[in-house]
């Protein structure tokens, strides 16, 4: 007898026996001595307490006790009629076996589901055989009582029929891993009551057929007319078009406002044509490559571009559909879509999650293989990043380029990573469009009710190779032998409808009409598409400009903001050191001097919030700040409650969001980039814990932040804080890799800044939101300067002036013999050595903004320094890093001379691991510039 059955039987017998003290006597003939010993150690009070917990929530007790109490409840029920009576332990075992069978089908029935169009349907599974439960054919017509089943009692035959039709047809379901009993029961009730099958009208079936025809005929048309061109065909997975169509109509019926879609290149053109209804003539013009006016900048290939449209429902409003632009890097767009969605949801506050729907289409190999998937899934239930549930559609064509599943993952399903979320996963036969449409409805309803993700895996195939010029028979001859003669999904479904009475002529008429639309569009000129900078972006300038921006703030306003920021609610108890910090900040503003970095940052953010400009700051430990300098969110010492002073000064209806992120770079930065696309009038910031931690997000930086403007005409105002500076902390905590960002700069696509004072930082943050255009802002922020006594600003610095691209230190310009240019923290070390050595003939010129390089301003600054015969670039980074290579060519272009270099030699790692060696190297730089420091007298 298996342990689960024994436990269930024990409970059942206990229930029939009555009082707890009779348990041992009742079970004596059937139990081992070990079990008797086990029972003798259990007190009635302990059993009673567990039973009470189980009644409240079955998941609160271990599985063994769960089985025991299920049996106990059954034993306590009113005895059935004479012909069905459970009168013996053997009958009780049968009863418990049936309950275990029901559980097993729900748990692993998907292993018997018929979901693979390329392989025969499984007909049995040893763990689901009747003999596994000590049942046989003689029990099929016996009536059994059930718990949490659609009927209180049913014959075994009826129970099996319900379970097999629910869990073992065209839809396999994994949901028993979900720990919330309400969610599990909701799914059981919904699925078992209709046996996972919807009843569609003939008109609905014709709609499904039409979408399948559109999908296949579109691909066939492209293949004939543009032979050999890459299109990353959807053939073999056309059912996704009918699924998306159903999803769009279901979302519209539920009064949703927007669907935000992210997907890779496979099938993208088909989705654009048949779900988003992008004009066919424009798609064909892109194949002909004869539309030079339909993009701004460098453009991108046709299967990377985004698109938006309003899907009209006559008399019932519309649903806005938007597809995010994306690069070839699979799954990189996932977090971007989530960020775009969250920003749209935040705009409409309370109803946002229910109204804005994120949908992600994945490939099977990428879903299992790309880390972005797990990171994005992990964002889904976090306060600062949740979007009310994402619908994931995994287009499983059973191969990744040339790599089969056995080589691509260590799990049974491509979707197994999603089990981390405790959400339902549906595996759907790729040639059963009715099943796909049904699951689309069910998934959306679950999402709306529980605000959680759902995964729908379409198991299908890829009719061609990775692209249309690829030969799949080289590596998968057996698979493609099966695919070669397989009819397309629309023909399979059409035959099915014919068997139900649909006339063939109507099917052919529908196909003919689609073919005519395609031919007609091919002969027409493409329309001029709507480019970017519409809607909320309409008042944002596309082009970069150097126009002056007023960023100064009235001193009285700054004093009032400082006072408000230093206050905490009545009864709130901050840490004493934090309270002292708040008071010190207020005092610095009142006295008009000694304003440090954290104070200037707070005032910049507070002043923008007061002006109605939203703020979102996200990253690892940003609420306190990695270096303990920010304290934007305070924690009550007594009760752990939090308070955000910045939110208290925001204008009405102005969002202030500051969130510690999970320990991720790529997904969180992608999320914030997506958020910034939807908030052109807010300040959206991602902060790296250390600057080079951004290495983990390089795909977002390269493929989205640096290039989205020229590729897709989609600019972003995302701001990145990258702590940078050499303080002897080793290779991974010193350099933010300035050189990498400068290599990405062209056509005024980025703003790369290394501010050296709190006032500069203050004006820079305000400029980012108040300037007329939007570009990503890369800020190399300090570490040691956060508390450096010389790195302070005055109230006058904040209430007058603006951000300066260059800062000159030269008391007597006419006497300057050399100009030392530098950027960032090293200025303070050079300034100290300059003072110590009395070298007033040397001018220190800080480069605050590295890109766009303001050669015009630099020329004006250098003009009075007529006697300067030397121009030297000084940096603490190695020669093959930092800004040297970039600045060198800028200075040559401006002066015609090659500047001198002072700094570290080339190095494979950006910094040494020894603090002693770091100090030695730093001193060598200062001595090369000014000579040794004078010895104290």
PDB file of C-alpha atoms in Angstrom, residues 737 877-881 904-912 921:
ATOM      1  CA  UNK A 737      33.829  52.760 -17.946  1.00  0.00           C
ATOM      2  CA  UNK A 877      41.888  56.111 -15.307  1.00  0.00           C
ATOM      3  CA  UNK A 878      44.339  53.974 -17.340  1.00  0.00           C
ATOM      4  CA  UNK A 879      45.443  55.357 -20.697  1.00  0.00           C
ATOM      5  CA  UNK A 880      43.241  52.886 -22.602  1.00  0.00           C
ATOM      6  CA  UNK A 881      40.217  53.888 -20.526  1.00  0.00           C
ATOM      7  CA  UNK A 904      48.007  55.645 -15.502  1.00  0.00           C
ATOM      8  CA  UNK A 905      49.532  53.364 -18.102  1.00  0.00           C
ATOM      9  CA  UNK A 906      47.375  51.028 -20.115  1.00  0.00           C
ATOM     10  CA  UNK A 907      45.880  48.253 -18.040  1.00  0.00           C
ATOM     11  CA  UNK A 908      43.740  45.187 -18.567  1.00  0.00           C
ATOM     12  CA  UNK A 909      41.794  45.837 -15.355  1.00  0.00           C
ATOM     13  CA  UNK A 910      40.706  49.405 -14.656  1.00  0.00           C
ATOM     14  CA  UNK A 911      42.201  49.606 -11.157  1.00  0.00           C
ATOM     15  CA  UNK A 912      44.602  47.811  -8.849  1.00  0.00           C
ATOM     16  CA  UNK A 921      49.969  55.505  -8.614  1.00  0.00           C
TER      17      UNK A 921
END
